[in-house]
Amino acid sequence: MGLIRLLVFGFLGLSVAYLAISFYSRSIRKEKLEDRWVEDHPGDGDSPEREAFIHDGMVEYQSGIRPKLILLVYVIPALAALLLLYLINFF
């Protein structure tokens, strides 16, 4: 029963960490796109072209490698726990 509780709360904790990192990474990317737009088009505030530029950049970001690397939030702690379990029990 203790193992199940550990897995459930561990998964919930890692999910919160994943969501926080994911939202942070997306906000940083969006801010960089907005800054690039301001540099290329000074004085052009809220135009439809700006929104399209940011939307296209975010779509490109989603298909990139960074969102997939954030999934390592789940993998690395699990591998570390398994390695620790192995080292404690067999050495």
mmCIF file with all atom_site columns, C-alpha atoms in Angstrom:
data_model
loop_
_atom_site.group_PDB
_atom_site.id
_atom_site.type_symbol
_atom_site.label_atom_id
_atom_site.label_alt_id
_atom_site.label_comp_id
_atom_site.label_asym_id
_atom_site.label_entity_id
_atom_site.label_seq_id
_atom_site.pdbx_PDB_ins_code
_atom_site.Cartn_x
_atom_site.Cartn_y
_atom_site.Cartn_z
_atom_site.occupancy
_atom_site.B_iso_or_equiv
_atom_site.pdbx_formal_charge
_atom_site.auth_seq_id
_atom_site.auth_comp_id
_atom_site.auth_asym_id
_atom_site.auth_atom_id
_atom_site.pdbx_PDB_model_num
ATOM 1  C CA . MET A 1 1  ? 0.000  0.000  0.000   1.00 0.00 ? 1  MET A CA 1
ATOM 2  C CA . GLY A 1 2  ? 2.891  2.348  0.736   1.00 0.00 ? 2  GLY A CA 1
ATOM 3  C CA . LEU A 1 3  ? 4.324  1.822  -2.752  1.00 0.00 ? 3  LEU A CA 1
ATOM 4  C CA . ILE A 1 4  ? 1.020  2.700  -4.394  1.00 0.00 ? 4  ILE A CA 1
ATOM 5  C CA . ARG A 1 5  ? 0.733  5.848  -2.289  1.00 0.00 ? 5  ARG A CA 1
ATOM 6  C CA . LEU A 1 6  ? 4.313  6.802  -3.223  1.00 0.00 ? 6  LEU A CA 1
ATOM 7  C CA . LEU A 1 7  ? 3.610  6.272  -6.921  1.00 0.00 ? 7  LEU A CA 1
ATOM 8  C CA . VAL A 1 8  ? 0.377  8.286  -6.874  1.00 0.00 ? 8  VAL A CA 1
ATOM 9  C CA . PHE A 1 9  ? 1.790  11.240 -4.931  1.00 0.00 ? 9  PHE A CA 1
ATOM 10 C CA . GLY A 1 10 ? 5.046  11.089 -6.878  1.00 0.00 ? 10 GLY A CA 1
ATOM 11 C CA . PHE A 1 11 ? 3.150  11.197 -10.159 1.00 0.00 ? 11 PHE A CA 1
ATOM 12 C CA . LEU A 1 12 ? 1.036  14.112 -8.924  1.00 0.00 ? 12 LEU A CA 1
ATOM 13 C CA . GLY A 1 13 ? 4.126  16.018 -7.792  1.00 0.00 ? 13 GLY A CA 1
ATOM 14 C CA . LEU A 1 14 ? 5.914  15.390 -11.078 1.00 0.00 ? 14 LEU A CA 1
ATOM 15 C CA . SER A 1 15 ? 2.793  16.449 -12.972 1.00 0.00 ? 15 SER A CA 1
ATOM 16 C CA . VAL A 1 16 ? 2.717  19.768 -11.121 1.00 0.00 ? 16 VAL A CA 1
ATOM 17 C CA . ALA A 1 17 ? 6.417  20.257 -11.884 1.00 0.00 ? 17 ALA A CA 1
ATOM 18 C CA . TYR A 1 18 ? 5.857  19.363 -15.556 1.00 0.00 ? 18 TYR A CA 1
ATOM 19 C CA . LEU A 1 19 ? 2.978  21.814 -15.902 1.00 0.00 ? 19 LEU A CA 1
ATOM 20 C CA . ALA A 1 20 ? 4.924  24.601 -14.206 1.00 0.00 ? 20 ALA A CA 1
ATOM 21 C CA . ILE A 1 21 ? 7.999  24.066 -16.394 1.00 0.00 ? 21 ILE A CA 1
ATOM 22 C CA . SER A 1 22 ? 5.867  23.740 -19.517 1.00 0.00 ? 22 SER A CA 1
ATOM 23 C CA . PHE A 1 23 ? 3.940  26.959 -18.857 1.00 0.00 ? 23 PHE A CA 1
ATOM 24 C CA . TYR A 1 24 ? 7.148  28.802 -18.000 1.00 0.00 ? 24 TYR A CA 1
ATOM 25 C CA . SER A 1 25 ? 8.894  27.607 -21.161 1.00 0.00 ? 25 SER A CA 1
ATOM 26 C CA . ARG A 1 26 ? 5.914  28.570 -23.333 1.00 0.00 ? 26 ARG A CA 1
ATOM 27 C CA . SER A 1 27 ? 5.723  32.024 -21.760 1.00 0.00 ? 27 SER A CA 1
ATOM 28 C CA . ILE A 1 28 ? 9.447  32.624 -22.327 1.00 0.00 ? 28 ILE A CA 1
ATOM 29 C CA . ARG A 1 29 ? 9.108  31.565 -25.970 1.00 0.00 ? 29 ARG A CA 1
ATOM 30 C CA . LYS A 1 30 ? 6.082  33.814 -26.481 1.00 0.00 ? 30 LYS A CA 1
ATOM 31 C CA . GLU A 1 31 ? 7.907  36.745 -24.891 1.00 0.00 ? 31 GLU A CA 1
ATOM 32 C CA . LYS A 1 32 ? 10.874 36.220 -27.228 1.00 0.00 ? 32 LYS A CA 1
ATOM 33 C CA . LEU A 1 33 ? 8.538  36.174 -30.228 1.00 0.00 ? 33 LEU A CA 1
ATOM 34 C CA . GLU A 1 34 ? 6.889  39.395 -29.046 1.00 0.00 ? 34 GLU A CA 1
ATOM 35 C CA . ASP A 1 35 ? 10.301 41.032 -28.568 1.00 0.00 ? 35 ASP A CA 1
ATOM 36 C CA . ARG A 1 36 ? 11.394 39.942 -32.041 1.00 0.00 ? 36 ARG A CA 1
ATOM 37 C CA . TRP A 1 37 ? 8.206  41.424 -33.510 1.00 0.00 ? 37 TRP A CA 1
ATOM 38 C CA . VAL A 1 38 ? 8.841  44.749 -31.743 1.00 0.00 ? 38 VAL A CA 1
ATOM 39 C CA . GLU A 1 39 ? 12.418 44.835 -33.056 1.00 0.00 ? 39 GLU A CA 1
ATOM 40 C CA . ASP A 1 40 ? 11.345 44.123 -36.640 1.00 0.00 ? 40 ASP A CA 1
ATOM 41 C CA . HIS A 1 41 ? 8.185  46.294 -36.600 1.00 0.00 ? 41 HIS A CA 1
ATOM 42 C CA . PRO A 1 42 ? 8.604  49.232 -34.212 1.00 0.00 ? 42 PRO A CA 1
ATOM 43 C CA . GLY A 1 43 ? 5.375  51.049 -33.443 1.00 0.00 ? 43 GLY A CA 1
ATOM 44 C CA . ASP A 1 44 ? 3.170  48.211 -34.707 1.00 0.00 ? 44 ASP A CA 1
ATOM 45 C CA . GLY A 1 45 ? 1.225  47.205 -31.586 1.00 0.00 ? 45 GLY A CA 1
ATOM 46 C CA . ASP A 1 46 ? -1.723 44.830 -31.753 1.00 0.00 ? 46 ASP A CA 1
ATOM 47 C CA . SER A 1 47 ? -2.095 44.026 -35.430 1.00 0.00 ? 47 SER A CA 1
ATOM 48 C CA . PRO A 1 48 ? -3.452 40.797 -36.906 1.00 0.00 ? 48 PRO A CA 1
ATOM 49 C CA . GLU A 1 49 ? -0.044 40.180 -38.497 1.00 0.00 ? 49 GLU A CA 1
ATOM 50 C CA . ARG A 1 50 ? 1.573  40.285 -35.050 1.00 0.00 ? 50 ARG A CA 1
ATOM 51 C CA . GLU A 1 51 ? -0.912 37.759 -33.681 1.00 0.00 ? 51 GLU A CA 1
ATOM 52 C CA . ALA A 1 52 ? -0.335 35.505 -36.708 1.00 0.00 ? 52 ALA A CA 1
ATOM 53 C CA . PHE A 1 53 ? 3.436  35.785 -36.265 1.00 0.00 ? 53 PHE A CA 1
ATOM 54 C CA . ILE A 1 54 ? 3.221  34.830 -32.594 1.00 0.00 ? 54 ILE A CA 1
ATOM 55 C CA . HIS A 1 55 ? 0.744  32.008 -33.306 1.00 0.00 ? 55 HIS A CA 1
ATOM 56 C CA . ASP A 1 56 ? 2.962  30.559 -36.049 1.00 0.00 ? 56 ASP A CA 1
ATOM 57 C CA . GLY A 1 57 ? 5.991  30.791 -33.765 1.00 0.00 ? 57 GLY A CA 1
ATOM 58 C CA . MET A 1 58 ? 4.168  28.969 -30.977 1.00 0.00 ? 58 MET A CA 1
ATOM 59 C CA . VAL A 1 59 ? 3.018  26.236 -33.384 1.00 0.00 ? 59 VAL A CA 1
ATOM 60 C CA . GLU A 1 60 ? 6.630  25.838 -34.492 1.00 0.00 ? 60 GLU A CA 1
ATOM 61 C CA . TYR A 1 61 ? 7.720  25.713 -30.832 1.00 0.00 ? 61 TYR A CA 1
ATOM 62 C CA . GLN A 1 62 ? 5.193  22.949 -30.058 1.00 0.00 ? 62 GLN A CA 1
ATOM 63 C CA . SER A 1 63 ? 6.558  20.789 -32.868 1.00 0.00 ? 63 SER A CA 1
ATOM 64 C CA . GLY A 1 64 ? 10.161 21.316 -31.717 1.00 0.00 ? 64 GLY A CA 1
ATOM 65 C CA . ILE A 1 65 ? 12.281 19.296 -29.338 1.00 0.00 ? 65 ILE A CA 1
ATOM 66 C CA . ARG A 1 66 ? 11.999 21.465 -26.205 1.00 0.00 ? 66 ARG A CA 1
ATOM 67 C CA . PRO A 1 67 ? 8.430  20.392 -25.239 1.00 0.00 ? 67 PRO A CA 1
ATOM 68 C CA . LYS A 1 68 ? 9.504  16.790 -25.660 1.00 0.00 ? 68 LYS A CA 1
ATOM 69 C CA . LEU A 1 69 ? 12.568 17.313 -23.475 1.00 0.00 ? 69 LEU A CA 1
ATOM 70 C CA . ILE A 1 70 ? 10.364 18.672 -20.701 1.00 0.00 ? 70 ILE A CA 1
ATOM 71 C CA . LEU A 1 71 ? 8.843  15.181 -20.484 1.00 0.00 ? 71 LEU A CA 1
ATOM 72 C CA . LEU A 1 72 ? 12.149 14.121 -18.935 1.00 0.00 ? 72 LEU A CA 1
ATOM 73 C CA . VAL A 1 73 ? 10.668 15.524 -15.713 1.00 0.00 ? 73 VAL A CA 1
ATOM 74 C CA . TYR A 1 74 ? 8.916  12.152 -15.459 1.00 0.00 ? 74 TYR A CA 1
ATOM 75 C CA . VAL A 1 75 ? 11.758 9.953  -16.712 1.00 0.00 ? 75 VAL A CA 1
ATOM 76 C CA . ILE A 1 76 ? 14.795 11.199 -14.784 1.00 0.00 ? 76 ILE A CA 1
ATOM 77 C CA . PRO A 1 77 ? 13.339 10.875 -11.237 1.00 0.00 ? 77 PRO A CA 1
ATOM 78 C CA . ALA A 1 78 ? 11.973 7.417  -12.064 1.00 0.00 ? 78 ALA A CA 1
ATOM 79 C CA . LEU A 1 79 ? 15.354 6.270  -13.364 1.00 0.00 ? 79 LEU A CA 1
ATOM 80 C CA . ALA A 1 80 ? 17.100 7.776  -10.346 1.00 0.00 ? 80 ALA A CA 1
ATOM 81 C CA . ALA A 1 81 ? 14.734 5.942  -7.982  1.00 0.00 ? 81 ALA A CA 1
ATOM 82 C CA . LEU A 1 82 ? 15.267 2.662  -9.820  1.00 0.00 ? 82 LEU A CA 1
ATOM 83 C CA . LEU A 1 83 ? 19.030 3.127  -9.752  1.00 0.00 ? 83 LEU A CA 1
ATOM 84 C CA . LEU A 1 84 ? 18.939 3.913  -6.053  1.00 0.00 ? 84 LEU A CA 1
ATOM 85 C CA . LEU A 1 85 ? 16.766 0.869  -5.396  1.00 0.00 ? 85 LEU A CA 1
ATOM 86 C CA . TYR A 1 86 ? 19.175 -1.325 -7.348  1.00 0.00 ? 86 TYR A CA 1
ATOM 87 C CA . LEU A 1 87 ? 22.268 0.035  -5.616  1.00 0.00 ? 87 LEU A CA 1
ATOM 88 C CA . ILE A 1 88 ? 20.778 -0.296 -2.146  1.00 0.00 ? 88 ILE A CA 1
ATOM 89 C CA . ASN A 1 89 ? 19.540 -3.855 -2.631  1.00 0.00 ? 89 ASN A CA 1
ATOM 90 C CA . PHE A 1 90 ? 22.390 -5.401 -4.616  1.00 0.00 ? 90 PHE A CA 1
ATOM 91 C CA . PHE A 1 91 ? 25.530 -3.735 -3.287  1.00 0.00 ? 91 PHE A CA 1
#
